[in-house]
Amino acid sequence: MVETMAAGEHPPDLEAHTAPAQSAPSLLQRWNQNVSTKYTDLICLLLCMNTGLCDSSAYNAWSCFLAMQTGNTIFLGLGASGQPTSKPWGWLKSLVSIASFFIGALIFSNVTRRAGARRRSTLFISFMVQAILIVIAVALIEADLIPHTSDDMNLTGGPLFLELIPIALLAFQSAGSITSSRSLGFNEIPAVVLTSVYFDVASDPKLTDVPTTNPKRNRRIGGVVMLLIGAIAGGWLGRSSGGMQSALWMAAGFKFLIGFTWLVWKGEEPAAKV
């Protein structure tokens, strides 16, 4: 039997039971919002190119690396026997780079973990810090306070070892790149090292699969290519009239660009309520 409404009874207000439209997040909410990880692998690939730019420039100038600490560890080991004889203080530069990178990794990883590794504000501030450290280092070089060319008498280690200052700053900020790529969940992208990536690509059972079915392989190969492009660009820029400074200015520009990109990046979608 169909129930009828009593006289004078109004029909139910359906609009009152309709879920309100979701309003756009406020600026404060966006600032504290996690970013969506969709397409952030492209940013991690750009970080690989930045590593190539910085490391090729540093090796040309000071015979050490800023991010690839495997090479620095070998140089440090050679220093125990006083080799290579042409670079008697090479081990000290490598030691400073390793220590600075380690401290940078310790600070970046712990601070971002506590602040929210994928939070928009955390990523923005992290990349601003990285960019500013590069700017400070390249500004010291631009002011001719730091030996950085083969014509500099103190290139292999002067009495003040001033080149250790930019090495420390640049190695410290390099740790921020791998912290970000790990925080975003792309461990396969080689932000700082390639040896394990070469192995992972070669041993991949799906190496020959079409690109759409093996994104991790695509990212690994893309990271290698981008790092190589960065190294090539760093080498040519080092030979230009701008010298290694032009490569480092470019690296700082990329970090600033990435930092501001996080401000407009799409936020993470809220989990659906069950």
Coordinates of C-alpha atoms in Angstrom, one line a residue:
M1 CA 0.0 0.0 0.0
V2 CA 1.4 3.4 -1.0
E3 CA 1.6 5.9 1.9
T4 CA 0.1 9.3 1.2
M5 CA 1.1 12.6 2.8
A6 CA -1.2 14.0 5.4
A7 CA -3.1 17.2 4.6
G8 CA -0.9 20.2 5.0
E9 CA 2.3 18.2 5.1
H10 CA 5.1 19.5 2.8
P11 CA 7.2 17.3 0.6
P12 CA 10.7 16.6 1.9
D13 CA 13.3 19.3 1.1
L14 CA 15.7 17.3 -1.1
E15 CA 18.1 20.2 -1.4
A16 CA 18.7 20.2 2.3
H17 CA 20.1 16.7 2.1
T18 CA 22.3 17.4 -0.9
A19 CA 26.0 17.4 -0.1
P20 CA 27.4 21.0 -0.3
A21 CA 29.8 21.7 -3.2
Q22 CA 33.4 21.4 -2.2
S23 CA 35.0 24.8 -2.1
A24 CA 38.4 25.6 -3.4
P25 CA 41.2 25.3 -0.7
S26 CA 42.4 28.5 0.9
L27 CA 45.9 29.8 0.4
L28 CA 46.9 28.4 3.8
Q29 CA 45.3 25.0 3.0
R30 CA 47.2 24.9 -0.3
W31 CA 50.4 25.8 1.4
N32 CA 50.1 22.8 3.8
Q33 CA 48.7 20.5 1.1
N34 CA 50.5 17.5 -0.3
V35 CA 51.3 17.8 -4.0
S36 CA 50.1 15.2 -6.4
T37 CA 53.0 12.9 -7.5
K38 CA 51.6 12.5 -11.0
Y39 CA 54.2 13.7 -13.5
T40 CA 56.6 14.7 -10.8
D41 CA 59.0 12.1 -12.3
L42 CA 59.7 14.8 -15.0
I43 CA 60.9 17.1 -12.3
C44 CA 63.2 14.4 -10.9
L45 CA 64.6 13.9 -14.5
L46 CA 65.4 17.7 -14.5
L47 CA 67.3 17.2 -11.3
C48 CA 69.4 14.6 -13.0
M49 CA 70.4 17.2 -15.6
N50 CA 71.2 19.6 -12.8
T51 CA 73.5 17.0 -11.2
G52 CA 75.3 16.6 -14.6
L53 CA 75.8 20.4 -14.8
C54 CA 77.2 20.8 -11.4
D55 CA 79.4 17.7 -11.2
S56 CA 81.0 18.2 -14.7
S57 CA 81.8 21.8 -13.7
A58 CA 83.2 20.9 -10.3
Y59 CA 85.4 18.1 -11.7
N60 CA 86.8 20.3 -14.4
A61 CA 87.7 23.0 -11.8
W62 CA 88.6 21.1 -8.6
S63 CA 88.9 17.4 -9.6
C64 CA 86.1 16.2 -7.3
F65 CA 82.4 15.6 -7.5
L66 CA 79.6 17.2 -5.7
A67 CA 76.9 14.5 -5.9
M68 CA 78.6 11.3 -7.1
Q69 CA 80.2 10.3 -3.9
T70 CA 81.5 7.0 -5.2
G71 CA 84.2 8.7 -7.2
N72 CA 85.0 10.9 -4.3
T73 CA 85.5 7.9 -2.1
I74 CA 88.0 6.4 -4.6
F75 CA 89.9 9.8 -4.7
L76 CA 89.9 9.8 -0.9
G77 CA 91.4 6.3 -0.8
L78 CA 94.1 7.2 -3.3
G79 CA 95.0 10.1 -1.1
A80 CA 96.2 7.7 1.6
S81 CA 99.1 6.8 -0.7
G82 CA 99.7 10.3 -1.9
Q83 CA 98.2 9.8 -5.3
P84 CA 97.7 11.2 -7.8
T85 CA 100.9 13.2 -7.3
S86 CA 99.6 16.0 -9.6
K87 CA 96.8 16.7 -7.2
P88 CA 98.3 16.4 -3.7
W89 CA 95.2 17.9 -2.0
G90 CA 92.6 16.1 -4.0
W91 CA 91.7 13.8 -1.2
L92 CA 90.8 16.8 1.0
K93 CA 88.4 18.2 -1.5
S94 CA 86.7 14.8 -1.8
L95 CA 86.5 14.4 1.9
V96 CA 84.9 17.8 2.3
S97 CA 82.4 16.9 -0.5
I98 CA 81.5 13.6 1.1
A99 CA 81.1 15.1 4.6
S100 CA 79.0 18.0 3.3
F101 CA 76.8 15.7 1.2
F102 CA 76.3 13.4 4.2
I103 CA 75.4 16.3 6.5
G104 CA 73.1 17.7 3.8
A105 CA 71.3 14.3 3.5
L106 CA 71.0 14.1 7.2
I107 CA 69.4 17.5 7.5
F108 CA 67.3 17.5 4.4
S109 CA 65.8 14.1 5.0
N110 CA 65.0 14.6 8.7
V111 CA 63.6 18.1 8.3
T112 CA 61.4 17.2 5.4
R113 CA 60.2 14.0 7.1
R114 CA 59.1 16.0 10.1
A115 CA 57.6 18.9 8.1
G116 CA 55.9 16.6 5.6
A117 CA 58.0 15.3 2.7
R118 CA 55.5 15.9 0.0
R119 CA 53.9 19.1 1.4
R120 CA 53.9 22.0 -1.0
S121 CA 55.5 24.3 1.6
T122 CA 58.3 21.8 2.4
L123 CA 59.2 21.3 -1.3
F124 CA 59.2 25.0 -2.0
I125 CA 61.4 25.9 0.9
S126 CA 63.7 23.0 0.3
F127 CA 64.4 24.1 -3.3
M128 CA 64.7 27.7 -2.4
V129 CA 67.4 26.7 0.1
Q130 CA 69.2 24.6 -2.5
A131 CA 69.0 27.4 -5.1
I132 CA 70.3 30.0 -2.6
L133 CA 73.3 27.8 -1.7
I134 CA 74.2 27.5 -5.4
V135 CA 73.9 31.3 -5.8
I136 CA 76.2 31.9 -2.8
A137 CA 78.8 29.5 -4.2
V138 CA 78.7 31.0 -7.8
A139 CA 78.8 34.5 -6.4
L140 CA 82.0 33.8 -4.6
I141 CA 83.5 32.4 -7.8
E142 CA 82.2 35.4 -9.9
A143 CA 84.0 37.7 -7.5
D144 CA 87.3 35.8 -8.2
L145 CA 87.6 34.9 -4.6
I146 CA 87.8 31.2 -5.4
P147 CA 90.4 29.5 -7.8
H148 CA 88.4 27.7 -10.5
T149 CA 90.4 27.7 -13.7
S150 CA 93.6 26.0 -14.9
D151 CA 95.3 29.5 -14.8
D152 CA 94.8 29.8 -11.1
M153 CA 98.0 29.1 -9.2
N154 CA 96.2 27.7 -6.3
L155 CA 93.9 25.3 -8.2
T156 CA 95.5 22.2 -6.7
G157 CA 95.2 23.5 -3.2
G158 CA 96.4 26.9 -2.1
P159 CA 97.4 27.9 1.4
L160 CA 93.8 29.0 2.2
F161 CA 91.9 26.2 0.4
L162 CA 89.2 28.6 -0.5
E163 CA 87.8 26.2 -3.0
L164 CA 86.5 24.1 -0.2
I165 CA 83.8 26.7 0.6
P166 CA 81.9 26.3 -2.7
I167 CA 82.5 22.6 -2.7
A168 CA 80.9 22.3 0.7
L169 CA 77.9 24.5 -0.3
L170 CA 77.3 22.7 -3.6
A171 CA 77.7 19.2 -2.2
F172 CA 75.4 20.1 0.7
Q173 CA 72.6 21.2 -1.6
S174 CA 73.1 18.2 -3.9
A175 CA 71.7 16.1 -1.1
G176 CA 68.4 17.9 -1.5
S177 CA 67.9 16.5 -5.0
I178 CA 68.0 12.9 -3.9
T179 CA 65.9 13.7 -0.8
S180 CA 63.2 15.1 -3.1
S181 CA 63.3 12.2 -5.6
R182 CA 63.0 9.7 -2.7
S183 CA 60.2 11.6 -1.0
L184 CA 58.2 11.7 -4.3
G185 CA 58.6 7.9 -4.6
F186 CA 60.9 7.7 -7.6
N187 CA 63.8 5.7 -6.1
E188 CA 64.7 4.4 -9.6
I189 CA 65.6 7.9 -10.9
P190 CA 69.4 8.4 -10.5
A191 CA 69.5 11.8 -9.0
V192 CA 73.1 11.3 -7.9
V193 CA 74.5 7.9 -8.9
L194 CA 74.4 5.7 -12.0
T195 CA 76.2 2.4 -11.3
S196 CA 73.2 0.6 -9.8
V197 CA 70.9 2.2 -12.5
Y198 CA 73.0 0.7 -15.3
F199 CA 72.7 -2.7 -13.6
D200 CA 68.9 -2.3 -13.0
V201 CA 68.4 -1.5 -16.7
A202 CA 70.6 -4.3 -17.9
S203 CA 69.0 -6.9 -15.6
D204 CA 65.4 -5.8 -16.2
P205 CA 63.4 -8.9 -17.4
K206 CA 61.1 -6.4 -19.2
L207 CA 63.9 -4.5 -20.8
T208 CA 62.5 -4.8 -24.3
D209 CA 58.8 -4.2 -23.4
V210 CA 57.0 -1.3 -25.0
P211 CA 57.4 2.0 -23.2
T212 CA 53.9 2.1 -21.8
T213 CA 54.3 -1.1 -19.9
N214 CA 57.6 -0.4 -18.1
P215 CA 57.7 3.1 -16.6
K216 CA 60.5 2.3 -14.1
R217 CA 62.8 1.3 -17.0
N218 CA 61.8 4.5 -18.8
R219 CA 62.6 6.7 -15.8
R220 CA 66.0 4.9 -15.3
I221 CA 67.0 5.4 -18.9
G222 CA 65.7 8.9 -18.9
G223 CA 67.7 9.8 -15.8
V224 CA 70.9 8.5 -17.4
V225 CA 70.2 10.5 -20.6
M226 CA 69.4 13.7 -18.7
L227 CA 72.5 13.4 -16.5
L228 CA 74.6 12.9 -19.6
I229 CA 73.0 15.9 -21.3
G230 CA 73.7 18.0 -18.2
A231 CA 77.4 16.9 -18.1
I232 CA 77.8 17.7 -21.8
A233 CA 76.2 21.1 -21.4
G234 CA 78.4 21.8 -18.3
G235 CA 81.5 20.9 -20.3
W236 CA 80.7 23.2 -23.2
L237 CA 79.6 26.0 -20.8
G238 CA 82.9 25.6 -19.0
R239 CA 84.7 26.3 -22.3
S240 CA 82.6 29.3 -23.0
S241 CA 83.4 32.9 -22.0
G242 CA 81.1 32.5 -19.0
G243 CA 83.1 29.6 -17.6
M244 CA 81.9 27.2 -15.0
Q245 CA 79.9 30.1 -13.5
S246 CA 77.4 30.0 -16.4
A247 CA 76.7 26.3 -15.7
L248 CA 76.2 26.9 -12.0
W249 CA 73.9 29.9 -12.7
M250 CA 71.9 27.7 -14.9
A251 CA 71.7 25.0 -12.2
A252 CA 70.5 27.7 -9.7
G253 CA 67.9 28.9 -12.2
F254 CA 66.5 25.4 -12.5
K255 CA 66.3 25.0 -8.7
F256 CA 64.4 28.3 -8.4
L257 CA 62.1 27.3 -11.3
I258 CA 61.3 23.9 -9.7
G259 CA 60.7 25.6 -6.3
F260 CA 58.1 28.0 -7.7
T261 CA 56.6 25.3 -9.8
W262 CA 55.5 23.5 -6.5
L263 CA 53.4 26.6 -5.7
V264 CA 51.1 25.9 -8.7
W265 CA 51.4 22.2 -8.9
K266 CA 48.2 20.2 -8.6
G267 CA 47.4 19.1 -5.0
E268 CA 46.9 15.6 -3.9
E269 CA 43.3 14.5 -4.2
P270 CA 41.7 13.9 -0.8
A271 CA 40.9 10.2 0.0
A272 CA 37.4 9.2 -0.8
K273 CA 35.2 8.7 2.3
V274 CA 33.7 5.3 2.7

